[in-house]
mmCIF file of C-alpha atoms and ligand atoms in Angstrom:
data_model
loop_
_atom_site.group_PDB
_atom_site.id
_atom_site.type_symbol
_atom_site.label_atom_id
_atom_site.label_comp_id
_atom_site.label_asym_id
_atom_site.label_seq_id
_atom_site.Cartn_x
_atom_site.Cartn_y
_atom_site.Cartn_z
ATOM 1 C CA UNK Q 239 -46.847 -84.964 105.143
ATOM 2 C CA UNK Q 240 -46.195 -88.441 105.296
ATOM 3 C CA UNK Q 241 -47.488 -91.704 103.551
ATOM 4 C CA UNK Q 242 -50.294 -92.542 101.884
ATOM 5 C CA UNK Q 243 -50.070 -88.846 100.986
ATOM 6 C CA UNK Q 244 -46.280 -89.012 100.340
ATOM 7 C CA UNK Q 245 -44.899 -91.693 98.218
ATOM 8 C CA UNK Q 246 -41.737 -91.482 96.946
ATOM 9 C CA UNK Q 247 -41.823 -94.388 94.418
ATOM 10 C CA UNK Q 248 -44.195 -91.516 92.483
ATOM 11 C CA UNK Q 249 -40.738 -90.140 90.878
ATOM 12 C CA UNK Q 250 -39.243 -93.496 89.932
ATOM 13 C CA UNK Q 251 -41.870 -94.525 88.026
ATOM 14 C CA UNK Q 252 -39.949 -93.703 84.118
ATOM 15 C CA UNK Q 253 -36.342 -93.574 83.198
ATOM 16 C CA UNK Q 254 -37.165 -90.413 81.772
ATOM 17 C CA UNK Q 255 -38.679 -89.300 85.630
ATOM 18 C CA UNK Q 256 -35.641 -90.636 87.254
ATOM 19 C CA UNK Q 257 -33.692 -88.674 84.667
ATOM 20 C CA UNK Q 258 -35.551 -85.341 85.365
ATOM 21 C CA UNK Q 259 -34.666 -85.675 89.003
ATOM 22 C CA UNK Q 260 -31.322 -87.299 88.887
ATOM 23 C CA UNK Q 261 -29.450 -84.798 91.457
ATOM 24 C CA UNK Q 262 -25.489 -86.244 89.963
ATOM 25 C CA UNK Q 263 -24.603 -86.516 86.577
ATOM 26 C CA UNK Q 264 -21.467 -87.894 85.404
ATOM 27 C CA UNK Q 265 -19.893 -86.723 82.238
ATOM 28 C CA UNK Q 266 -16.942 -87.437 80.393
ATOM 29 C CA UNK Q 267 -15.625 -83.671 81.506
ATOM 30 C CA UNK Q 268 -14.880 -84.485 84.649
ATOM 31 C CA UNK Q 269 -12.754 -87.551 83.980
ATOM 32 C CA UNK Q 270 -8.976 -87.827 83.778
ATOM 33 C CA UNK Q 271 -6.839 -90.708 82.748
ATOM 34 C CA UNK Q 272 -4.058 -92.088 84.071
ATOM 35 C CA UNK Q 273 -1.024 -93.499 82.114
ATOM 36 C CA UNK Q 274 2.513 -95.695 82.663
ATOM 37 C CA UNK Q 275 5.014 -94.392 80.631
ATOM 38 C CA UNK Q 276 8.051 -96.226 80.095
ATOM 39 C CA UNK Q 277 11.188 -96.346 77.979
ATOM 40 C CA UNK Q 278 11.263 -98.166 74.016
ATOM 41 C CA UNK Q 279 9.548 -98.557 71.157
ATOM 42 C CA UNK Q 280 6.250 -99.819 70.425
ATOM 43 C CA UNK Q 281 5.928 -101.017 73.973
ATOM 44 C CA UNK Q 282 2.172 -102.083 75.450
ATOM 45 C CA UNK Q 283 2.656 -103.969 78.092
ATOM 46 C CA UNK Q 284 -0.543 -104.956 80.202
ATOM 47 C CA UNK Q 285 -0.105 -105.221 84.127
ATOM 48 C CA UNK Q 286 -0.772 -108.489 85.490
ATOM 49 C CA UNK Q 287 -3.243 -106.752 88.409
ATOM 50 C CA UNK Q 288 -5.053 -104.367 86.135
ATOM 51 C CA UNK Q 289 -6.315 -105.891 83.088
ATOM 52 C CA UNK Q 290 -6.978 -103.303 80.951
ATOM 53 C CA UNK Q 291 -3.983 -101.106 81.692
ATOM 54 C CA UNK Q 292 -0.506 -100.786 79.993
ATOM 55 C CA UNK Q 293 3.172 -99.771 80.391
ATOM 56 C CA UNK Q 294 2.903 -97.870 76.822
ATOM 57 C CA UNK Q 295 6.788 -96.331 75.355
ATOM 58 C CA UNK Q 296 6.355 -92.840 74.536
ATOM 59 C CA UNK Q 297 4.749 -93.793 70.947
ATOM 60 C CA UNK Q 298 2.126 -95.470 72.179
ATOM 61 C CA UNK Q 299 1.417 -93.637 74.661
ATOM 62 C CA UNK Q 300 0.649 -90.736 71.950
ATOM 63 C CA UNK Q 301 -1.440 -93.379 70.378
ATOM 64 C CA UNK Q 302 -3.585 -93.394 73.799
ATOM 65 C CA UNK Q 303 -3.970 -90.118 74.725
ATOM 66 C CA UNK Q 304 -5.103 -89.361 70.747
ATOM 67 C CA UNK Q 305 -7.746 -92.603 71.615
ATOM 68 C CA UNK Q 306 -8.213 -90.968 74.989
ATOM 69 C CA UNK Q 307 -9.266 -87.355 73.568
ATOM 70 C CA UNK Q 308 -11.262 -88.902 70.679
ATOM 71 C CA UNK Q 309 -13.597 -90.220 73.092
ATOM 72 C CA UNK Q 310 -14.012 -86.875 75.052
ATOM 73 C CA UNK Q 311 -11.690 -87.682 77.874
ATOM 74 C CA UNK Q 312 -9.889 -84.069 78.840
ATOM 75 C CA UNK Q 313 -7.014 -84.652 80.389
ATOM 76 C CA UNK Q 314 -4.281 -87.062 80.881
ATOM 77 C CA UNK Q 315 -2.180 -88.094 83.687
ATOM 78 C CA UNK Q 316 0.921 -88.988 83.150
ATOM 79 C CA UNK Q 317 3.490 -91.400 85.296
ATOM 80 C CA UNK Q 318 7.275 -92.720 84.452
ATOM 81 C CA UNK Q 319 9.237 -95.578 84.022
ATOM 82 C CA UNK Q 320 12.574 -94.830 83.869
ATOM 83 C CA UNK Q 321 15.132 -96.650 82.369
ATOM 84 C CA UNK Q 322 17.344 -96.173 85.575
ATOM 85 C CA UNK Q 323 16.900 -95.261 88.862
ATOM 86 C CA UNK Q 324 19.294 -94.042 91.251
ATOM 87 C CA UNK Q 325 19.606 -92.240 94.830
ATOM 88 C CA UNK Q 326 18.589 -88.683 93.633
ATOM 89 C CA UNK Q 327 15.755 -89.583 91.066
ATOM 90 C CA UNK Q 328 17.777 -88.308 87.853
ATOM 91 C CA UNK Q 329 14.380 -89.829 86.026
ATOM 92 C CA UNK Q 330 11.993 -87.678 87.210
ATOM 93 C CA UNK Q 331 13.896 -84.299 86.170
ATOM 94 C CA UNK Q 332 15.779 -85.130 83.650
ATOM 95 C CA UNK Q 333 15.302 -82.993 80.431
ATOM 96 C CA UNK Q 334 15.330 -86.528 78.223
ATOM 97 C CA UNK Q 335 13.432 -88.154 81.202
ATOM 98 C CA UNK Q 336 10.622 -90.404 79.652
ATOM 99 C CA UNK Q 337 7.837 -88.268 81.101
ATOM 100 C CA UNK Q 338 9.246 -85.147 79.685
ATOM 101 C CA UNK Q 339 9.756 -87.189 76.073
ATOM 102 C CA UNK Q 340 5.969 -88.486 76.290
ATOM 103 C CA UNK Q 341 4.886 -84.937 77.231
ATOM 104 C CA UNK Q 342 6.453 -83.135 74.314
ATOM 105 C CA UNK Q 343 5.215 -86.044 71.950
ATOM 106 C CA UNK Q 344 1.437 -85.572 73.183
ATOM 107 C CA UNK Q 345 1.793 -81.882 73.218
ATOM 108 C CA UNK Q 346 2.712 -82.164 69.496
ATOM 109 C CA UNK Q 347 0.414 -84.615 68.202
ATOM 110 C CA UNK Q 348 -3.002 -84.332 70.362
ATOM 111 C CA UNK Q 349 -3.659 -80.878 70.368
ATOM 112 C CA UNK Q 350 -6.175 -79.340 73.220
ATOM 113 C CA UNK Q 351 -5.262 -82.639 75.424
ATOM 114 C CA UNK Q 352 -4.680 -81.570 79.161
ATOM 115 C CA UNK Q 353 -1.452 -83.122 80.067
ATOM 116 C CA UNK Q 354 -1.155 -83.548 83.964
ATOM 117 C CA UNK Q 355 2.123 -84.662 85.517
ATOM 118 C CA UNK Q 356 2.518 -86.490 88.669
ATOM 119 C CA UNK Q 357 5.481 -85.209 90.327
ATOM 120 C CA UNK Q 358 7.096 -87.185 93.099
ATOM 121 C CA UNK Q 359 10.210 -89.756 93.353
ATOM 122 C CA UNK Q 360 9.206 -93.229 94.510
ATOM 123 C CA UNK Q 361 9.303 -94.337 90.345
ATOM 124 C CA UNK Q 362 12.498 -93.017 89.910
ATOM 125 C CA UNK Q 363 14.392 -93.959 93.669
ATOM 126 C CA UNK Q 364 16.499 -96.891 93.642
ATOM 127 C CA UNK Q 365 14.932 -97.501 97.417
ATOM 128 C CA UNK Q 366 10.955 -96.781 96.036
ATOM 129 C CA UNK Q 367 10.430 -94.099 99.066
ATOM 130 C CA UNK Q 368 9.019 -90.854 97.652
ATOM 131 C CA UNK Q 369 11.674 -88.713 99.070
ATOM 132 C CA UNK Q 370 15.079 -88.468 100.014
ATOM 133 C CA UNK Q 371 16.489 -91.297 102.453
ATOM 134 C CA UNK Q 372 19.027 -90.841 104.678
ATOM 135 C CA UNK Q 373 20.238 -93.452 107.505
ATOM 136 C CA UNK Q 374 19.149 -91.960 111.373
ATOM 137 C CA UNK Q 375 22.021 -93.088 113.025
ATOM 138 C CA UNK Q 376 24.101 -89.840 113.594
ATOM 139 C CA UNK Q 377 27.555 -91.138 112.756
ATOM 140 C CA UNK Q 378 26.127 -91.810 108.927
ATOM 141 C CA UNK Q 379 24.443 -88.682 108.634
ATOM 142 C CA UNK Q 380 24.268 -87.182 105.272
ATOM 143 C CA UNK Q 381 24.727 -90.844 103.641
ATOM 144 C CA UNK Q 382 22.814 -91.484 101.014
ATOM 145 C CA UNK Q 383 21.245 -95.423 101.577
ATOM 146 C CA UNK Q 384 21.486 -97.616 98.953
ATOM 147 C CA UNK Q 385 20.964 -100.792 100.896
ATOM 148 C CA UNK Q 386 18.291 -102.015 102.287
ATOM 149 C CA UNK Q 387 18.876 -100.766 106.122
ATOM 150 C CA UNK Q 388 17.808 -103.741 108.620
ATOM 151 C CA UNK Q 389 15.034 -101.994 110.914
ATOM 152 C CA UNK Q 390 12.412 -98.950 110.379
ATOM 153 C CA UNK Q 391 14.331 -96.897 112.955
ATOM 154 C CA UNK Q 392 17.329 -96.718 111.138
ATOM 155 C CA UNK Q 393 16.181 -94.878 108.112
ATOM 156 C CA UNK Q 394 14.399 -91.641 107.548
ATOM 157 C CA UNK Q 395 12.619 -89.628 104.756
ATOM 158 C CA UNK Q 396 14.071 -86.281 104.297
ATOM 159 C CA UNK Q 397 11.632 -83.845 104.175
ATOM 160 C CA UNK Q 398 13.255 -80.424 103.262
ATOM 161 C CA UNK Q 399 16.631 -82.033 100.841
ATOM 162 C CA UNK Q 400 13.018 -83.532 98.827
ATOM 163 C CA UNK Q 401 11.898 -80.316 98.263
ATOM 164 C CA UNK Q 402 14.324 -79.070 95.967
ATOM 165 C CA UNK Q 403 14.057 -82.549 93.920
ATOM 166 C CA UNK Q 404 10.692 -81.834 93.758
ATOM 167 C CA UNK Q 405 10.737 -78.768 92.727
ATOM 168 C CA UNK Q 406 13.279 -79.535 89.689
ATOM 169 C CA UNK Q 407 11.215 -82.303 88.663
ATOM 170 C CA UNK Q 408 7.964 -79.683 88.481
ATOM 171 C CA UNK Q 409 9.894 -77.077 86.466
ATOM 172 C CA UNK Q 410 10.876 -79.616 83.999
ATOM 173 C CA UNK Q 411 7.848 -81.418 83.195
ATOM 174 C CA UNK Q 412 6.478 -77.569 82.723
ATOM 175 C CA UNK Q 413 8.873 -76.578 80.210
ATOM 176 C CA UNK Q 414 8.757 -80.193 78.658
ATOM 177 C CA UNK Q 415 4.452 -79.249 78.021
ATOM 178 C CA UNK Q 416 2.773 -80.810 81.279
ATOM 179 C CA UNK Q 417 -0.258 -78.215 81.510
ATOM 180 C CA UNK Q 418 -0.792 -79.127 85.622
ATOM 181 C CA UNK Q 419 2.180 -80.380 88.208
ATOM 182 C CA UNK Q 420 0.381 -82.603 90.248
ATOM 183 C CA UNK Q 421 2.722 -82.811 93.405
ATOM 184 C CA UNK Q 422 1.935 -86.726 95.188
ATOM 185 C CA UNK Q 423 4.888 -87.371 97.572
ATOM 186 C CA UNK Q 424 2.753 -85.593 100.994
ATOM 187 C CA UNK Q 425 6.570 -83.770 102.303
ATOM 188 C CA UNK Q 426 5.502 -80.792 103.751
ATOM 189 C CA UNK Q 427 6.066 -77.773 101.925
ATOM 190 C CA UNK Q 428 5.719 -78.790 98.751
ATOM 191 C CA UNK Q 429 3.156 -76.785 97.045
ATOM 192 C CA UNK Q 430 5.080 -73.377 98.585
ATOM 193 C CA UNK Q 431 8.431 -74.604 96.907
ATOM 194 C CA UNK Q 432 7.128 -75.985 93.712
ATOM 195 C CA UNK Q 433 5.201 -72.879 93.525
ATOM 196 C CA UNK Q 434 8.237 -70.840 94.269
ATOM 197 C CA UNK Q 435 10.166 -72.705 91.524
ATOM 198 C CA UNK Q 436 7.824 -72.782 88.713
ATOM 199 C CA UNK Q 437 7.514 -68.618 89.028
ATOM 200 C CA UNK Q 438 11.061 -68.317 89.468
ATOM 201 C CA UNK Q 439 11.145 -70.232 86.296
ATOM 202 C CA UNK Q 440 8.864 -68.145 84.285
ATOM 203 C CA UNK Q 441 5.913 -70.417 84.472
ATOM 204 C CA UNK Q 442 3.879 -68.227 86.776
ATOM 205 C CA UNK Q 443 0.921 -69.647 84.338
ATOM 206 C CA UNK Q 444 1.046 -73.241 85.042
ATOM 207 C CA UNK Q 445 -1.205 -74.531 87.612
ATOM 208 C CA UNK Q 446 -1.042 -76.805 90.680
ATOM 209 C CA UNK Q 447 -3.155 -79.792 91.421
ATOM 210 C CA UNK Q 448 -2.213 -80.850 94.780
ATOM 211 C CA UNK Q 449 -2.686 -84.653 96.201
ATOM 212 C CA UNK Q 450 -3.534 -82.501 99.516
ATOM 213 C CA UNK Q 451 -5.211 -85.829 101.149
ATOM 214 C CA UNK Q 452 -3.341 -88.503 100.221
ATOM 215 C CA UNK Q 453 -3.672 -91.718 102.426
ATOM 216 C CA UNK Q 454 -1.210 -94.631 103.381
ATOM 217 C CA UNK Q 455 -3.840 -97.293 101.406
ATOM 218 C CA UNK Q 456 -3.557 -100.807 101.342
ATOM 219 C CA UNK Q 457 -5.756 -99.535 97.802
ATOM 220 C CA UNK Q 458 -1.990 -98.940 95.960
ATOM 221 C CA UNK Q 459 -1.205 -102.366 95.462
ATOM 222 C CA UNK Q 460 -1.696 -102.788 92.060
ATOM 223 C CA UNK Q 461 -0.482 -99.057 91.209
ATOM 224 C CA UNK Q 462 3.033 -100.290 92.638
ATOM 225 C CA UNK Q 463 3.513 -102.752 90.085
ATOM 226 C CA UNK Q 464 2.245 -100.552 87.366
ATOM 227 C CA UNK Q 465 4.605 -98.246 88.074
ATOM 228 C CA UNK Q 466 7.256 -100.313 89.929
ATOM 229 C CA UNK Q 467 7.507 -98.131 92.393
ATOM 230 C CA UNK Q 468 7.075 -100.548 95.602
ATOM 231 C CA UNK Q 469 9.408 -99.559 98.068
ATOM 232 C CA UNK Q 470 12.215 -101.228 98.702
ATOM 233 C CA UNK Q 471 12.148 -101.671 102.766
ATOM 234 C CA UNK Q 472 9.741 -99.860 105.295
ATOM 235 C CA UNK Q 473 6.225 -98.374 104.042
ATOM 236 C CA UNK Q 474 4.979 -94.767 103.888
ATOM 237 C CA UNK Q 475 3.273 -94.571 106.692
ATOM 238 C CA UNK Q 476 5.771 -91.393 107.931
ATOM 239 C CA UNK Q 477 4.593 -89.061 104.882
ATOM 240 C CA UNK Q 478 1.592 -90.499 104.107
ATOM 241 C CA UNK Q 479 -2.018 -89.672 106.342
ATOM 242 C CA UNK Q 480 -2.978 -92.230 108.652
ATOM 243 C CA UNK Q 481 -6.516 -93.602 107.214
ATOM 244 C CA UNK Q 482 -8.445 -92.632 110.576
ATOM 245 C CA UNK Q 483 -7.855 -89.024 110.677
ATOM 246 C CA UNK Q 484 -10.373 -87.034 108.590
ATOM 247 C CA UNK Q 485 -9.776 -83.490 110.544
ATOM 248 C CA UNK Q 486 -5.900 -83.891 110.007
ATOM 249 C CA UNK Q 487 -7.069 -84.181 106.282
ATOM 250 C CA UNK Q 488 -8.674 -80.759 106.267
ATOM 251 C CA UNK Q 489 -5.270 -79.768 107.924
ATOM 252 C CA UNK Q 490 -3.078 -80.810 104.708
ATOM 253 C CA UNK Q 491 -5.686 -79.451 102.335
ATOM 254 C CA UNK Q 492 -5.950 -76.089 103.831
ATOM 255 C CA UNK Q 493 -1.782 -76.313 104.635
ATOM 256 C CA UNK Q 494 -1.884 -76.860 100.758
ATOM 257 C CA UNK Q 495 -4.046 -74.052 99.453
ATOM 258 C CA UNK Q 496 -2.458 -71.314 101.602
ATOM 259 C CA UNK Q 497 0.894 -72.541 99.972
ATOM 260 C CA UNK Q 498 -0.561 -72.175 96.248
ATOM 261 C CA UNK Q 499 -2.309 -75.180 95.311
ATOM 262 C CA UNK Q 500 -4.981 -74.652 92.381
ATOM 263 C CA UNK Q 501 -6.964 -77.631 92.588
ATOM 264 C CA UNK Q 502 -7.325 -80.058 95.578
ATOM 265 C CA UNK Q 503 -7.140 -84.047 95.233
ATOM 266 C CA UNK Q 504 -8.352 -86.826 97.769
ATOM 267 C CA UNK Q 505 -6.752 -90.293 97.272
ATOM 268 C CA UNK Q 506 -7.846 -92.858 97.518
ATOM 269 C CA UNK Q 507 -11.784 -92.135 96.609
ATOM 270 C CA UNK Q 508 -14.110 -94.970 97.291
ATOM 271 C CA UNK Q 509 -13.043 -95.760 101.061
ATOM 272 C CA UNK Q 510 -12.554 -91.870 101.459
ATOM 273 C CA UNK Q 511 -15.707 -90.500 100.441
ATOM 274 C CA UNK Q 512 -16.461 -88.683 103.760
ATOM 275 C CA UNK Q 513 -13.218 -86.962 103.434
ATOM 276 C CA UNK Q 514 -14.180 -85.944 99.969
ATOM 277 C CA UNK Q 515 -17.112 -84.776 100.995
ATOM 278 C CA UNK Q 516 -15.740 -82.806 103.854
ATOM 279 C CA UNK Q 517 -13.387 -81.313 101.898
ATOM 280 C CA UNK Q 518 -16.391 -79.832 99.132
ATOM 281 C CA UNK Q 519 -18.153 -78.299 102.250
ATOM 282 C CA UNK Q 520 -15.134 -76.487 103.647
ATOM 283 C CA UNK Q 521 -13.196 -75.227 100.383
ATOM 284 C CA UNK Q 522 -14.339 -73.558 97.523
ATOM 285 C CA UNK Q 523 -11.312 -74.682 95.606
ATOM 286 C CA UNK Q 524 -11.696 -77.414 92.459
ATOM 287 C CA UNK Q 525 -12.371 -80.892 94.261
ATOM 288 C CA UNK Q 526 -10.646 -84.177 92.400
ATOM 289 C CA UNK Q 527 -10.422 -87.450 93.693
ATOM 290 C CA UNK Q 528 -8.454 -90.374 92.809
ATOM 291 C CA UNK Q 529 -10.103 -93.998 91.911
ATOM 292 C CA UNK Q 530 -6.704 -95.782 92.583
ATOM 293 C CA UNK Q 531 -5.322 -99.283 90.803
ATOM 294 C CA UNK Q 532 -6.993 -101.217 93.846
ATOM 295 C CA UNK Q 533 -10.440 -99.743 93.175
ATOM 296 C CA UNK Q 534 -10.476 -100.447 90.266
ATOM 297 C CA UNK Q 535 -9.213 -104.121 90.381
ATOM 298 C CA UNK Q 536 -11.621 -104.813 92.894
ATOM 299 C CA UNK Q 537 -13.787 -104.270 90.047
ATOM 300 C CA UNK Q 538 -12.004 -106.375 87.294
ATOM 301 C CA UNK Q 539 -11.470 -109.260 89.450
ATOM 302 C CA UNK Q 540 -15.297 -109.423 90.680
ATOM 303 C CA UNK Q 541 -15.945 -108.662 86.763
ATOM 304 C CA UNK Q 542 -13.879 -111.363 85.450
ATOM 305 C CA UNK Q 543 -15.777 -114.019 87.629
ATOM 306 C CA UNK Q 544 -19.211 -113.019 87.077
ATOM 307 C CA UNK Q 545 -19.960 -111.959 90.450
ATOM 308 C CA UNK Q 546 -20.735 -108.427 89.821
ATOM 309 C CA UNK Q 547 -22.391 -106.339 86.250
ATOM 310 C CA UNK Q 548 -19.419 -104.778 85.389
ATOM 311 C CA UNK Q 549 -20.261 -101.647 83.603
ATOM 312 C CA UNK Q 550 -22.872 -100.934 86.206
ATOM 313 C CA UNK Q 551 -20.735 -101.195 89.102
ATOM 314 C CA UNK Q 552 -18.027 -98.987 87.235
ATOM 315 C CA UNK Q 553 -20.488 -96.090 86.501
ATOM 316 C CA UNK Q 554 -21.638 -97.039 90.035
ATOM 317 C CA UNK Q 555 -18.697 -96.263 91.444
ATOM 318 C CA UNK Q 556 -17.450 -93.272 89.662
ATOM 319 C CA UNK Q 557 -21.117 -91.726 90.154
ATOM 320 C CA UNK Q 558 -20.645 -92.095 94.301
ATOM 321 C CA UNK Q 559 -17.178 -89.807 94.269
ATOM 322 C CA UNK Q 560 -19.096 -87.373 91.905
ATOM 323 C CA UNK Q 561 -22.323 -86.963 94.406
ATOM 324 C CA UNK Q 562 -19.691 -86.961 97.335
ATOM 325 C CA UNK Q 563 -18.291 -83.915 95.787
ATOM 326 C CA UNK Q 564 -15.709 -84.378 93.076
ATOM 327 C CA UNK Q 565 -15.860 -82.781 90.008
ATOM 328 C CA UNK Q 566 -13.082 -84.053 88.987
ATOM 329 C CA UNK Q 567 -12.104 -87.713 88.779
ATOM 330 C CA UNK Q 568 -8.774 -89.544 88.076
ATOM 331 C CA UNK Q 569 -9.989 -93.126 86.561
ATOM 332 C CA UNK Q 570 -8.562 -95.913 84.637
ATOM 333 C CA UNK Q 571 -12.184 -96.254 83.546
ATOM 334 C CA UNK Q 572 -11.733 -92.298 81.842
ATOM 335 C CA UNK Q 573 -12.223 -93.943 78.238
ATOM 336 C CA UNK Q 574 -14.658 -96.378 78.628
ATOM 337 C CA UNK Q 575 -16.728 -94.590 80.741
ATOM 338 C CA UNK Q 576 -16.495 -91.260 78.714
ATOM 339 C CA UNK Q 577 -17.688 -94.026 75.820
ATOM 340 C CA UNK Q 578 -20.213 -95.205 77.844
ATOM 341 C CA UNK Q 579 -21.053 -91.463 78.583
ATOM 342 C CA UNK Q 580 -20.659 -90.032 75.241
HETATM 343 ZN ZN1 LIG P 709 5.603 -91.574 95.507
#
């Protein structure tokens, strides 16, 4: 039956109509915020590109996640800054590394807080690649590059010697408290052999969140200099998914739940919504999705001149990766929206 029988400005008539029909609802239990970690004391150091977000020393960062759970937000994610970084990523599994320190200082002081941990190397490689580099030329096999080399070609990213750096890095943000190892580097094989590792080492419990779709974005920018993890020559284009391929994403996500993985992510969100999407129709697995640094200061930026309603456009944007399918969502936004929420 169509108009003047059918009209369907009938149901938008009231806030409290819309409200009764509203099909997504965002709530602060879906939300989960992401945080810089770096070495000192009473460190809060705002990034230039994301007003709004901080390098925070472990202290502070306990100061945040207390704010962060006060206001409803669940869980945590936490990244590293470490005070060195080197050819083998000695940061990232390190038992004094400054992820493991923040986790055991959250896990102490904000009880019931969800501490996630992003595992992979690009924070903690003197070169910035998320893996193991290696020069291609034959005759320098098994080098270990420290320079810059001059051309793409002459460089690779080691896919199986990551692994095992991977791996330890998982098993030691477990037994330093992270709740969820959150594996972000795209080798292949990941999942299986931090999976492998973390029941070898008695932490059968501890769960998996995979980055299963994770895409080479032009989105990162701003993420690179929060976590100064820019790489040093080249780009990630080898490991990372190519942004056109949405059936080779279904590929890595399903690769990634036969290995183990708990909980699926898609990242970046906003210009992968399809992909989201696609992903919530073909696997019954929990959905997350990552608004990354250049989401959200698309946002700020437009904010900060007056060209857009900022709050609006936030909850705007976080409601679109919930209706595509994501329950859960990785923000920057996670306390002020859960405010904004309460
Ligand atoms: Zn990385």
């Amino acid at each position: 039956m169509a108009f003047p029988i059918t009209r369907l400005r009938r149901l938008r008539q009231s806030e409290q109509l819309r409200s009764m029909v509203r099909e997504t609802r965002l709530s602060p239990h879906s939300l989960v915020y992401p945080m810089f970690v770096c070495p000192g004391e009473g460190v809060r150091k705002e990034v230039r590109s994301m007003p709004g977000v901080f390098n925070l020393s472990v202290d502070q960062a306990v100061k945040e996640a207390g704010e962060a759970h006060g206001l409803g937000v669940p869980a945590v994610i936490l990244f590293g800054l470490p005070e060195k970084k080197d050819e083998v990523a000695t940061g990232a599994w390190a038992e004094d590394g400054v992820v493991q320190q923040a986790a055991r200082a959250i896990k102490r002081e904000v009880r019931d807080l969800v501490i996630m941990g992003d595992v992979c190397l690009c924070e903690y490689m003197s070169h910035g690649h998320c893996g193991v580099v290696r020069a291609a030329h034959p005759q320098s096999l098994g080098a270990a590059v420290a320079a810059p080399p001059a051309a793409a070609t002459e460089y690779e990213i080691v896919n199986d010697a990551t692994l095992e750096i991977l791996a330890r890095t998982a098993v030691s943000l477990a037994r330093a408290g992270v709740d969820v190892i959150a594996p972000s580097d795209m080798m292949d094989g990941r999942v299986g052999a931090i999976r492998k590792a973390l029941d070898q080492a008695g932490l059968a419990n501890t769960p998996i969140l995979s980055y299963a779709a994770k895409f080479a974005s032009g989105f990162y920018g701003p993420f690179r200099e929060a976590a100064d993890s820019a790489p040093q020559f080249g780009d990630r284009r080898s490991y990372q998914m190519d942004g056109a391929n949405l059936r080779e994403a279904m590929r890595e996500i399903g690769l990634d739940i036969e290995e183990g993985a708990d909980m699926i992510m898609v990242k970046p969100a906003m210009p992968y919504l399809d992909v989201i999407a696609a992903a919530r129709e073909r696997f019954d697995l929990p959905l997350a999705a990552y608004q990354v640094s250049g989401e959200y200061a698309m946002i700020e930026a437009a904010a900060r001149n007056n060209w857009i309603d900022r709050e609006r456009v936030m909850l705007e944007a976080l409601q679109s990766i919930r209706r595509a399918g994501a329950s859960i969502i990785l923000t920057y936004y996670a306390k002020e929206a859960a405010r904004l929420l309460g």
